[in-house]
PDB file of C-alpha atoms in Angstrom:
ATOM      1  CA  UNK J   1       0.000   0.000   0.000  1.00  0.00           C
ATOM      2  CA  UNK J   2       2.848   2.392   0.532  1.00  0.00           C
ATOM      3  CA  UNK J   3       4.569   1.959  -2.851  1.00  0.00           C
ATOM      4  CA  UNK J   4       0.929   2.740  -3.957  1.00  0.00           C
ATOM      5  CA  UNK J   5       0.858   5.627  -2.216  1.00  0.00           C
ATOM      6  CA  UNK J   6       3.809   6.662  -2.965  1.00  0.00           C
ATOM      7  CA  UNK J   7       3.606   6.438  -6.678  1.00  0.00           C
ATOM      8  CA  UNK J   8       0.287   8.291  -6.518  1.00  0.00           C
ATOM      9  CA  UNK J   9       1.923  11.204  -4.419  1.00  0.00           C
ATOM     10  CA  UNK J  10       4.632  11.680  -7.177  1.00  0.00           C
ATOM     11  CA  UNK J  11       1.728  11.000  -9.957  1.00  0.00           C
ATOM     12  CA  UNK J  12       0.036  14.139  -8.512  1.00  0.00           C
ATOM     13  CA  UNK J  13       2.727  16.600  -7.845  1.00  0.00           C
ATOM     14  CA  UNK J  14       1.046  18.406  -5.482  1.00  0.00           C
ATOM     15  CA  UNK J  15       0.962  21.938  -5.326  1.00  0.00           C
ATOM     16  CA  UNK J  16       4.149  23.606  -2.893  1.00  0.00           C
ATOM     17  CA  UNK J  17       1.297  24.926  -0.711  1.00  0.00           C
ATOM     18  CA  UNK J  18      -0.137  21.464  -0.285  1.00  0.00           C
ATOM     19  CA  UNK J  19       3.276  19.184   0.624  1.00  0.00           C
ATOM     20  CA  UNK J  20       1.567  19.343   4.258  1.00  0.00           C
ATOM     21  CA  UNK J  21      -1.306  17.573   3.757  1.00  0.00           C
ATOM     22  CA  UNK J  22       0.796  14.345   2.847  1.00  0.00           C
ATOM     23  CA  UNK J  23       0.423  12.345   6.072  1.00  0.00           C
ATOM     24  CA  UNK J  24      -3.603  13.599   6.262  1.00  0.00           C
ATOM     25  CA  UNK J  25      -3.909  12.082   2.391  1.00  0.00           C
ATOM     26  CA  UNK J  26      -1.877   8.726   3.296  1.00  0.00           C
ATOM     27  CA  UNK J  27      -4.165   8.038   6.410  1.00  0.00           C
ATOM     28  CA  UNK J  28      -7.846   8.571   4.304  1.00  0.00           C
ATOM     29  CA  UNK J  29      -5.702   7.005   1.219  1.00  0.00           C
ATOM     30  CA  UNK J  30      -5.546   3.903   3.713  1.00  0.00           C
ATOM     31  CA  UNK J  31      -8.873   3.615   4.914  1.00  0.00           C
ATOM     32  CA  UNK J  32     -10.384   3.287   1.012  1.00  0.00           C
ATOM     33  CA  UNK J  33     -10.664   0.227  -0.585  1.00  0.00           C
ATOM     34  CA  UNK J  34      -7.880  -1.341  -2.620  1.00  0.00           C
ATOM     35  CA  UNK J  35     -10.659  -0.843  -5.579  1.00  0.00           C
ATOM     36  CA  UNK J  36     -10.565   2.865  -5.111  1.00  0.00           C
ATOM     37  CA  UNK J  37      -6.805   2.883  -4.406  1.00  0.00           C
ATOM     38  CA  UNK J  38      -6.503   1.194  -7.831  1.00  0.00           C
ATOM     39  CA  UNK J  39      -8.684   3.198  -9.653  1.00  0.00           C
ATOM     40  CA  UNK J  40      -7.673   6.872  -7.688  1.00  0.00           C
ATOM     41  CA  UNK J  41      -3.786   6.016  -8.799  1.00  0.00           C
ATOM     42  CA  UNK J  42      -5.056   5.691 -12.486  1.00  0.00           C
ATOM     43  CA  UNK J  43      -6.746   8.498 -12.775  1.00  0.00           C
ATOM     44  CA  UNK J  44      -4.113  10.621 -11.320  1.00  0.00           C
ATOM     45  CA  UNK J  45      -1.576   8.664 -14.309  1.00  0.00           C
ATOM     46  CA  UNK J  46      -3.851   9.042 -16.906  1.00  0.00           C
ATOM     47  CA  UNK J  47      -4.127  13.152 -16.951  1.00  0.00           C
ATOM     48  CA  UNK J  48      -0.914  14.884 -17.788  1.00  0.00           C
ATOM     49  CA  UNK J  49      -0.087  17.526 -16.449  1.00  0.00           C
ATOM     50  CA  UNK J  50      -2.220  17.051 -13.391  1.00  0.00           C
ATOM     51  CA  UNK J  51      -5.382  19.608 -13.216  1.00  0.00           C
ATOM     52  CA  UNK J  52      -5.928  19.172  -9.431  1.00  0.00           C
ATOM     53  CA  UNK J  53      -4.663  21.398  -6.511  1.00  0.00           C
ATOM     54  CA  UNK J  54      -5.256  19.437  -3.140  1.00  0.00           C
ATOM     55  CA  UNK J  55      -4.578  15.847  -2.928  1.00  0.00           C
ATOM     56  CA  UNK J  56      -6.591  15.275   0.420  1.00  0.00           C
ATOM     57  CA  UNK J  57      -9.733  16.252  -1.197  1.00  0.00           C
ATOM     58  CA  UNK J  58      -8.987  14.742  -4.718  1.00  0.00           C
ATOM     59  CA  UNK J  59      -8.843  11.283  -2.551  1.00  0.00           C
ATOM     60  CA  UNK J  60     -12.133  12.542  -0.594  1.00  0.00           C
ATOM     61  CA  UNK J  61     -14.267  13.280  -3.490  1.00  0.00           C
ATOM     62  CA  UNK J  62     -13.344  10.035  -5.725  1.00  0.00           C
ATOM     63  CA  UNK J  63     -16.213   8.474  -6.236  1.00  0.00           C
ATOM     64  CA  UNK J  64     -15.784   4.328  -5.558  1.00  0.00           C
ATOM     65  CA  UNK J  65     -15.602   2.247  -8.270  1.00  0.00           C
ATOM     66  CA  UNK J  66     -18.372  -0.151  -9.084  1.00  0.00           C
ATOM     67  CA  UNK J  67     -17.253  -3.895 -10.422  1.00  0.00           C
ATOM     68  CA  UNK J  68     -17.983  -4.882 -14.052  1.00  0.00           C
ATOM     69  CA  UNK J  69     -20.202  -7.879 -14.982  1.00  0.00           C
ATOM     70  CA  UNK J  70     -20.467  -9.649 -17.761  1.00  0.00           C
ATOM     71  CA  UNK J  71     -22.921 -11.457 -20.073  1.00  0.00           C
ATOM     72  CA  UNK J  72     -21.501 -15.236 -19.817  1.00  0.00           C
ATOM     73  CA  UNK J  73     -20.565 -15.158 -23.382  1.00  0.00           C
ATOM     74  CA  UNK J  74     -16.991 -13.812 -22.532  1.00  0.00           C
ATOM     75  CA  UNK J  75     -14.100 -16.017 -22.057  1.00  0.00           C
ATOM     76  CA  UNK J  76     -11.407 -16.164 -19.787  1.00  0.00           C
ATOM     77  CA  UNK J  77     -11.490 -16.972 -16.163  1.00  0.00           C
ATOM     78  CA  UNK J  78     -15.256 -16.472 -15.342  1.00  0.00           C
ATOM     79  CA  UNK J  79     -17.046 -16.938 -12.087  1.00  0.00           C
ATOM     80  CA  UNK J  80     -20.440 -16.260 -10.551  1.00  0.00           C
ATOM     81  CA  UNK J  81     -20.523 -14.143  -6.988  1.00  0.00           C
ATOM     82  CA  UNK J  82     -23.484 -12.725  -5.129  1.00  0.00           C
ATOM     83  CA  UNK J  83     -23.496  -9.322  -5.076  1.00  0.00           C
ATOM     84  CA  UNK J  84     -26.505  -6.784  -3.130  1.00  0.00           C
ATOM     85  CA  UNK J  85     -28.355  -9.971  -3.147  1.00  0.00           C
ATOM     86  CA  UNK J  86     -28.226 -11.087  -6.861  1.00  0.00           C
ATOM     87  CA  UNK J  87     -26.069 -13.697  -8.773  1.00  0.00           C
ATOM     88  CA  UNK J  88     -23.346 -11.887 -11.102  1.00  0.00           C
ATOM     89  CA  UNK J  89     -20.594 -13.101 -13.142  1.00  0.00           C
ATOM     90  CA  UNK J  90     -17.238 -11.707 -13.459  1.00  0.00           C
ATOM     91  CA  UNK J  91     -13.346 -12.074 -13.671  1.00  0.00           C
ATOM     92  CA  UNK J  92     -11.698 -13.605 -11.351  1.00  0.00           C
ATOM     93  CA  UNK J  93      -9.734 -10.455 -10.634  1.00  0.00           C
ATOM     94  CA  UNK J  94     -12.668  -7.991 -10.162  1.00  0.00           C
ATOM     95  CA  UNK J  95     -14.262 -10.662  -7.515  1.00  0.00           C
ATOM     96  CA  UNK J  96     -10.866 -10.663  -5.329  1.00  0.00           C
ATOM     97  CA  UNK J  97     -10.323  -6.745  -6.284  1.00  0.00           C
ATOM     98  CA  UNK J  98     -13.899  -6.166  -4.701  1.00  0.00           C
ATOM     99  CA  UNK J  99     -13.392  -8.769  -1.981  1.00  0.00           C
ATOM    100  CA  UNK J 100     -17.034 -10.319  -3.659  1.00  0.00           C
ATOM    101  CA  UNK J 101     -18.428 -13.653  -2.415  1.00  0.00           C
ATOM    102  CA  UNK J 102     -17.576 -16.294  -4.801  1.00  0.00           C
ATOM    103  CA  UNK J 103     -20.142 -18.222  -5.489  1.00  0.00           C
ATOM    104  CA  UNK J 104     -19.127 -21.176  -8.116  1.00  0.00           C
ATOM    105  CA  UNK J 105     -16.747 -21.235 -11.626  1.00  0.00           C
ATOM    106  CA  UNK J 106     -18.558 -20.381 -15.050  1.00  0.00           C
TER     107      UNK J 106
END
């Protein structure tokens, strides 16, 4: 989680007046989801040069990621998990990503 962190930090290059809030970004970076993690570090890669000022509330106001399900028609390694009450399928990867209850293999 640190080398996550840390790669997002340098991603982001913060503003000068923001190199404070570091430690305050690392602990709410640690309480979301590896999910969010995942998909906050992307976002900050994908935009060059970064548009945002303050990294706390960047990490604050990311909205969590949902998973993806599929059809059944897809290949690749497929299962089914329960998810809000229904039967889904997806990757194998998104279930453990999301921490999802496995239910069987497709």
């Amino acid at each position: 989680m640190d080398n996550d962190f840390n790669d997002f930090w340098n991603a982001y290059q913060p503003d000068n007046t923001f190199l404070n809030r570091r430690g305050a970004t690392y602990r709410l970076w640690s309480q979301r989801s590896p999910a969010a993690r995942k998909a906050i570090l992307a976002a900050v890669q994908k935009v060059r040069p970064p548009k945002w000022k303050n990294p706390y509330f960047f990490v604050v106001d990311f909205p969590d990621p949902q998973p993806v399900f599929l059809r059944g028609d897809e290949s690749g390694d497929i299962v089914q998990v329960r998810y809000n009450g229904a039967y889904k399928l997806c990757t194998r990867d998104t279930m453990e990503l999301f921490g999802l209850e496995w239910v069987r293999d497709w």
